[in-house]
CSV table of C-alpha atoms in Angstrom, one decimal:
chain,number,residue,atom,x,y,z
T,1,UNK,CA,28.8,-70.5,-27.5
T,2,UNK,CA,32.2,-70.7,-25.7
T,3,UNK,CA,33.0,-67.7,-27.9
T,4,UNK,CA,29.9,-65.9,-27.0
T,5,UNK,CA,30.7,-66.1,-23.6
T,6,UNK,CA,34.6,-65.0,-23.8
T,7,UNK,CA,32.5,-61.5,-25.3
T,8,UNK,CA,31.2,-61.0,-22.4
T,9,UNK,CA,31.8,-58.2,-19.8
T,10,UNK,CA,33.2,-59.6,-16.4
T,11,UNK,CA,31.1,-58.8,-13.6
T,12,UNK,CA,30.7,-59.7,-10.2
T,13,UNK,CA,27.7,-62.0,-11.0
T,14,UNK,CA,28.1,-65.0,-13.4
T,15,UNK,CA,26.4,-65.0,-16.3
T,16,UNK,CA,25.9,-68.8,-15.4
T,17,UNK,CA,24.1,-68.0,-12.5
T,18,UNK,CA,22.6,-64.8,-13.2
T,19,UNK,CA,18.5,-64.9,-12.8
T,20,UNK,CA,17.1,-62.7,-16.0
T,21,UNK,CA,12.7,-61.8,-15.7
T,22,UNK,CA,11.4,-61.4,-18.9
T,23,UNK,CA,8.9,-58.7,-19.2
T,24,UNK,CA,6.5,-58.8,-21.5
T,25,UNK,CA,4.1,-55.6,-21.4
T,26,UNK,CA,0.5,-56.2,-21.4
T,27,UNK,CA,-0.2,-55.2,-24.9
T,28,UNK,CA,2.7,-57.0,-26.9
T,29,UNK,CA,1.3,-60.0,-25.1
T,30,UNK,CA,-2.3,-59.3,-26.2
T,31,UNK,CA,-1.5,-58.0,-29.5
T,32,UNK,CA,2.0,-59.2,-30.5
T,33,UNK,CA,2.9,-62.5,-28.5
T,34,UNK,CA,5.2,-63.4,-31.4
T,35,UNK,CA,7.5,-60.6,-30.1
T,36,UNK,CA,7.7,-62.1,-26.8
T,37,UNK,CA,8.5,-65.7,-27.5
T,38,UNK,CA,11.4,-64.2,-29.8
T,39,UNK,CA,12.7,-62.7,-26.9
T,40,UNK,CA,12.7,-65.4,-24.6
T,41,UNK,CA,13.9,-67.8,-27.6
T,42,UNK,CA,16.9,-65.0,-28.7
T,43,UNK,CA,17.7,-64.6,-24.9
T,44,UNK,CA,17.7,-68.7,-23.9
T,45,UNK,CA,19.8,-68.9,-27.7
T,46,UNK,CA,22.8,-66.6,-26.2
T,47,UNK,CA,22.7,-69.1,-23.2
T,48,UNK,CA,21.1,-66.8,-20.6
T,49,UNK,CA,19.0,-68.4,-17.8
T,50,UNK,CA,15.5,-66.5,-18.2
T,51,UNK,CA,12.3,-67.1,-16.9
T,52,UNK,CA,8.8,-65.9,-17.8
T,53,UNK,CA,7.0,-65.4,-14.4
T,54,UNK,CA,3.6,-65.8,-14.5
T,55,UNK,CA,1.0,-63.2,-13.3
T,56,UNK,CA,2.5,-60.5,-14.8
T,57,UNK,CA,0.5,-57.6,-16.1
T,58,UNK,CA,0.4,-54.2,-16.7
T,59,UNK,CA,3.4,-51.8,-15.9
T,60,UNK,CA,0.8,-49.0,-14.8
T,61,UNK,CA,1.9,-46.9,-17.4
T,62,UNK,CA,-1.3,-45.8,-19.3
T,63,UNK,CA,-3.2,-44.8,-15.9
T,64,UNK,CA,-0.5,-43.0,-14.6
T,65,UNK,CA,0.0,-41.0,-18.0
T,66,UNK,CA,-3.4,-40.6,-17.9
T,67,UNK,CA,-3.4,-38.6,-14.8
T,68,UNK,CA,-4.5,-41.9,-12.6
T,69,UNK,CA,-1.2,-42.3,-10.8
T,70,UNK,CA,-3.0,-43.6,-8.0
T,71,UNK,CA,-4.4,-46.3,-9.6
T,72,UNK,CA,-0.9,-47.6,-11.4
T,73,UNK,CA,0.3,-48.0,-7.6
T,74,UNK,CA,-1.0,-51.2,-7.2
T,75,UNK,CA,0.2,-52.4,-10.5
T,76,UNK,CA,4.0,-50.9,-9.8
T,77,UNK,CA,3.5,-53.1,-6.4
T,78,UNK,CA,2.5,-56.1,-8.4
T,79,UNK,CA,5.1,-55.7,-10.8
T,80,UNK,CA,8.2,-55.5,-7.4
T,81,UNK,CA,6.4,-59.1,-6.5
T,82,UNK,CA,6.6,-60.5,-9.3
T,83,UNK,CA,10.3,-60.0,-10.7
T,84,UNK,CA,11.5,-60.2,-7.3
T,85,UNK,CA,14.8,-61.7,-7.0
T,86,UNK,CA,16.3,-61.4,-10.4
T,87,UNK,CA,19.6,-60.1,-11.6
T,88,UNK,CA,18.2,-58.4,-14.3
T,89,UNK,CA,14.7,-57.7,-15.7
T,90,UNK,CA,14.3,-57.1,-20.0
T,91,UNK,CA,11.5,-56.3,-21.7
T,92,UNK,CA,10.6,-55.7,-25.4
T,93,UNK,CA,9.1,-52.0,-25.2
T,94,UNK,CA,11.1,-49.2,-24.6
T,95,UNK,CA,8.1,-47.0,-23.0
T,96,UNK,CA,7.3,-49.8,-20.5
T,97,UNK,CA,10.8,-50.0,-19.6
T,98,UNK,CA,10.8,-46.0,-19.2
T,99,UNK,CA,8.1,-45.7,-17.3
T,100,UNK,CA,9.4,-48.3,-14.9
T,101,UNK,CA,12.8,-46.8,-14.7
T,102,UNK,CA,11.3,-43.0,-13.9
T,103,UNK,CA,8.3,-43.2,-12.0
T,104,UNK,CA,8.5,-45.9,-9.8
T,105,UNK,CA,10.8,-44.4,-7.4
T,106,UNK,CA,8.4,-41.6,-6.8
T,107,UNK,CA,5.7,-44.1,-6.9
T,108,UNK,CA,6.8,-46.6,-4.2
T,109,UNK,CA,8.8,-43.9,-2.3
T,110,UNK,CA,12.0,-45.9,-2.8
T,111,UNK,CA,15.5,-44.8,-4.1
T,112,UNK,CA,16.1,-46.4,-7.6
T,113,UNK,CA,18.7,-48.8,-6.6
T,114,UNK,CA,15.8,-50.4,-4.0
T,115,UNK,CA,13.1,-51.4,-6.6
T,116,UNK,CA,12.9,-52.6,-9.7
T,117,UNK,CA,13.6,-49.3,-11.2
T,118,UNK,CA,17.4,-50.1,-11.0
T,119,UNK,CA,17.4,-53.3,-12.7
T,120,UNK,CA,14.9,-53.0,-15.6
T,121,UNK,CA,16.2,-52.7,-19.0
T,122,UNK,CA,14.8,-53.1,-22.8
T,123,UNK,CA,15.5,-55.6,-24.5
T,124,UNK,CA,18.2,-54.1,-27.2
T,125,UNK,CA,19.6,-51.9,-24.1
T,126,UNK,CA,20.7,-54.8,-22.8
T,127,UNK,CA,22.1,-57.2,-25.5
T,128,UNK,CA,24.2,-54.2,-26.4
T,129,UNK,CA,25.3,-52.4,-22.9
T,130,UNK,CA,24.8,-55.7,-20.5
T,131,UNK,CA,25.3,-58.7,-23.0
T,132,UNK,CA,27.8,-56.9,-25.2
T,133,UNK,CA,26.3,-59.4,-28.1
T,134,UNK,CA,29.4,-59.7,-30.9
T,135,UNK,CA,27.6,-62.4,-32.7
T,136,UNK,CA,24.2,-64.0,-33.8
T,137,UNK,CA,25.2,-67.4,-35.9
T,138,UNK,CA,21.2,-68.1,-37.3
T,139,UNK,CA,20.1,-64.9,-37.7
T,140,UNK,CA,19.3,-64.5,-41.2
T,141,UNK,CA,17.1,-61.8,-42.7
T,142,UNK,CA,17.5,-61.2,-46.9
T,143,UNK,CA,16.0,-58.0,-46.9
T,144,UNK,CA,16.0,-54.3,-46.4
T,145,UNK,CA,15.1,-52.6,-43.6
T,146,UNK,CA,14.4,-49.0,-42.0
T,147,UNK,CA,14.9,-48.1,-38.4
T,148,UNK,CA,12.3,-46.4,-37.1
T,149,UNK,CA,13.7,-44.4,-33.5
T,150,UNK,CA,11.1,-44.2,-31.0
T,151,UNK,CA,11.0,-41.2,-29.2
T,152,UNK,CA,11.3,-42.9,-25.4
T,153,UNK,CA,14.0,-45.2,-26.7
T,154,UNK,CA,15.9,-42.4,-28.3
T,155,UNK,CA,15.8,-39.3,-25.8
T,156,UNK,CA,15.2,-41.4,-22.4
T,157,UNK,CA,17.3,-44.5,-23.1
T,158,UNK,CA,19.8,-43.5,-25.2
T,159,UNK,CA,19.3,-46.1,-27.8
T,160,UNK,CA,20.4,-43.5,-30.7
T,161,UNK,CA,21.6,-40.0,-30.5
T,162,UNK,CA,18.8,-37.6,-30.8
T,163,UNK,CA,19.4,-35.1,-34.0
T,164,UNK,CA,19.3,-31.9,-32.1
T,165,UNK,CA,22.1,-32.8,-30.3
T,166,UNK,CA,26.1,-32.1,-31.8
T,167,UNK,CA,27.1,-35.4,-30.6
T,168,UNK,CA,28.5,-38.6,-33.1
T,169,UNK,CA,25.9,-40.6,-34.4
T,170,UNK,CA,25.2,-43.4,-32.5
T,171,UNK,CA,22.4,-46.3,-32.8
T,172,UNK,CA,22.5,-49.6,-30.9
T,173,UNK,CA,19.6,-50.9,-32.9
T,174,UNK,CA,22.1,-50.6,-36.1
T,175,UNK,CA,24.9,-52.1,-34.3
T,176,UNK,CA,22.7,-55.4,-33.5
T,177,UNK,CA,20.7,-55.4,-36.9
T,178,UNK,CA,24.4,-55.6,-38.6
T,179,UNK,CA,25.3,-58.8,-36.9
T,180,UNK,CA,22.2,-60.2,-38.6
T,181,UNK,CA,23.5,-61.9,-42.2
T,182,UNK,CA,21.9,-60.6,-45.2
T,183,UNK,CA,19.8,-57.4,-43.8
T,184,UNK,CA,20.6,-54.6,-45.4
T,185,UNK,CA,20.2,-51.4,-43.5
T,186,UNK,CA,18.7,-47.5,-43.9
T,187,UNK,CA,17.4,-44.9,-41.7
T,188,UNK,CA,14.8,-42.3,-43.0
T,189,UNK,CA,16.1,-38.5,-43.3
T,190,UNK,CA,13.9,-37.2,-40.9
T,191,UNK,CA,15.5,-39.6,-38.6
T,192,UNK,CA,13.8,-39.4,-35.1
T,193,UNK,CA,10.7,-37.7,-36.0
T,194,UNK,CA,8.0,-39.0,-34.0
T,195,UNK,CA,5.6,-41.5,-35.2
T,196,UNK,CA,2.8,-39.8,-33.8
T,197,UNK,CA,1.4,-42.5,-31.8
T,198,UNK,CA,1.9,-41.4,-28.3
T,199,UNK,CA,-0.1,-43.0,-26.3
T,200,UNK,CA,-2.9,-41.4,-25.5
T,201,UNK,CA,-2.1,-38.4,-27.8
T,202,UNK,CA,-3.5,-40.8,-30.9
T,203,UNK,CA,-6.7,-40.8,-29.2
T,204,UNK,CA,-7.1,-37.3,-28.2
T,205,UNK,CA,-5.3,-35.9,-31.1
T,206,UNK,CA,-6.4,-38.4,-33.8
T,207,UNK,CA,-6.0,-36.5,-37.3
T,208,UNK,CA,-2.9,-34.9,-36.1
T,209,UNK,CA,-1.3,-38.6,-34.8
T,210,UNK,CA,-2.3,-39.7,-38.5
T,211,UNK,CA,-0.9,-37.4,-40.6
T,212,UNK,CA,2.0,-37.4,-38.3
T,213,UNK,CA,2.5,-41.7,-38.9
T,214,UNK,CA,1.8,-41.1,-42.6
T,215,UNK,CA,4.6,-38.5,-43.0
T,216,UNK,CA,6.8,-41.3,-41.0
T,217,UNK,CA,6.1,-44.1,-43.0
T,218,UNK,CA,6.6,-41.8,-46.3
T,219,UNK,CA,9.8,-40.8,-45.1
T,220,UNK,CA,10.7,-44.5,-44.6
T,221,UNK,CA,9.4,-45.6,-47.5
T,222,UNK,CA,11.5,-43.0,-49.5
T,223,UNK,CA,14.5,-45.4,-48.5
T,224,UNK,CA,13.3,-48.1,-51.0
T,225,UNK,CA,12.8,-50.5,-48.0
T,226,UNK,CA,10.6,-53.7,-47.5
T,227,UNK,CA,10.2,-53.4,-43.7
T,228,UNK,CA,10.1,-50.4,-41.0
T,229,UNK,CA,12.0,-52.3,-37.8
T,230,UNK,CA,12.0,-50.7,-33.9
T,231,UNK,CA,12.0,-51.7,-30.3
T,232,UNK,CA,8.3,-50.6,-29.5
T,233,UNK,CA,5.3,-52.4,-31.0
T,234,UNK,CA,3.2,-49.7,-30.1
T,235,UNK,CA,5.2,-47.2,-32.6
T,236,UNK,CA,4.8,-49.9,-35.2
T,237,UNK,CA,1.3,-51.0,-34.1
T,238,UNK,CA,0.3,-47.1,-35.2
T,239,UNK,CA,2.5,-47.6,-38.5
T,240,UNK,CA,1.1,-50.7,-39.2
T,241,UNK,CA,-2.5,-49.7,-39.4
T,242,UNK,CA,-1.9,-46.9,-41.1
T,243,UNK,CA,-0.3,-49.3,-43.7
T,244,UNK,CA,-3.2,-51.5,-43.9
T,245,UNK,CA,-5.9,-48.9,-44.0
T,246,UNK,CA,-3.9,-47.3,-46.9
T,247,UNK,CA,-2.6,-50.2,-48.7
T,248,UNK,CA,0.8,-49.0,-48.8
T,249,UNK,CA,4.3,-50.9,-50.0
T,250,UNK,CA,6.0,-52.0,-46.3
T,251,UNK,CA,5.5,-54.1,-43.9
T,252,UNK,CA,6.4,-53.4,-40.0
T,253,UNK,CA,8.7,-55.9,-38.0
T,254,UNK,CA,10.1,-55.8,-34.2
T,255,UNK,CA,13.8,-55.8,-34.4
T,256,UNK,CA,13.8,-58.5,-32.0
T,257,UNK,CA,11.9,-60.8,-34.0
T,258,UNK,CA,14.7,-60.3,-36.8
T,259,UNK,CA,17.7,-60.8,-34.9
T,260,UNK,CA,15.8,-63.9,-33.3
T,261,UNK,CA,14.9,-65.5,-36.7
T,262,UNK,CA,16.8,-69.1,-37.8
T,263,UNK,CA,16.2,-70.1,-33.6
């Protein structure tokens, strides 16, 4: 642990002290609780002080991208109450975190840096820009896996360079999946193709969302990998019943659930 903590970046706030809210969106904890106890067990393990505060619910995101912005006000007001007072707020879901970080501003009529927009972060964001993570002791995953970019992740947080652009390759989701022993690594060719999930867009646009996740999941599977790993459950909730509806060779896995496994 002491050589954890001589990673870390200095700041003006000690990481002894420092107050982290762990988000967990409203559908990871209906559908996929497992991905938020491995975030509050692989946050507590690198001897954070976090806190799950009760009462939390949905972001607002799904009205508001529905065109119900009004009716995601009162959620974005719920969500200020509830994580006030922490340092830092991290959450397993990179559209959440988005959505936070972009519309709330406009939504409470406050300037970023006054609401929780300025202090929200997913969860590999920060283990890799906050945390500067060099080390992960018990993680141990024997197997091979494929990184599946989501598209709010990639373009909006930066988690990987986006294709189109002539920039160096970059993925913080590699660079924490390598400090896990025995994984081995890929990435499909078509490398941030979208899922097709979307949201809303797989119910509107159903055939077109499928065909779009089984070209994914083809491409990944091309890569002779056992598991499809990303920061959004809802990308790999899409995947995952594709999978099962089709009975095809991989399995789906949050990233946070492997770099949390041995705790």
């Amino acid at each position: 642990m002491e050589s954890f903590r001589a990673s870390l970046p200095e700041t003006d706030i000690s990481y002894s002290i420092m107050k982290i809210g762990l988000f967990v969106p409203c559908y990871v904890n209906a559908c996929f609780p497992q991905v938020g106890v491995a975030s509050y067990r692989l946050l507590k393990e690198l001897g954070l002080d976090v806190d799950y505060p009760l009462g939390q619910t949905c972001c607002g995101q799904p009205m508001a991208n529905g065109g119900f912005e009004k009716d995601a006000l009162h959620l974005a007001e719920h969500m200020e109450k509830i994580f006030e007072g922490y340092d830092y707020v991290v959450g397993p879901s990179a559209s959440c975190v988005v959505f936070v970080k972009e519309k709330y501003p406009r939504l409470l009529h406050k300037e970023a840096h006054a609401c929780l927009s300025g202090r929200i972060y997913e969860i590999c964001e920060f283990l890799h820009d906050v945390v500067k993570v060099k080390e992960l002791p018990k993680a141990h995953f024997p197997h091979k896996v494929s990184i599946h970019n989501s598209c709010h992740g990639e373009r909006l947080l930066g988690l990987s360079s986006p294709s189109e652009l002539v920039v160096p390759r970059q993925s913080k989701l590699r660079d924490l999946l390598s400090l896990v022993d025995a994984v081995e690594i890929a990435e499909p060719k078509r490398v941030d193709e979208c899922c097709g999930f979307g949201g809303l867009f797989s119910v509107e646009e159903t055939a077109t969302s499928a065909c779009m996740g089984r070209d994914k999941i083809a491409d990944h599977i091309s890569t002779g990998t056992e598991y499809i790993t990303g920061a959004d459950s809802s990308c790999l909730m899409h995947m995952q019943g594709l999978i099962d509806r089709e009975k095809l060779p991989i399995k789906t896995r949050h990233i946070v659930e492997i770099l949390a496994t041995g705790l």
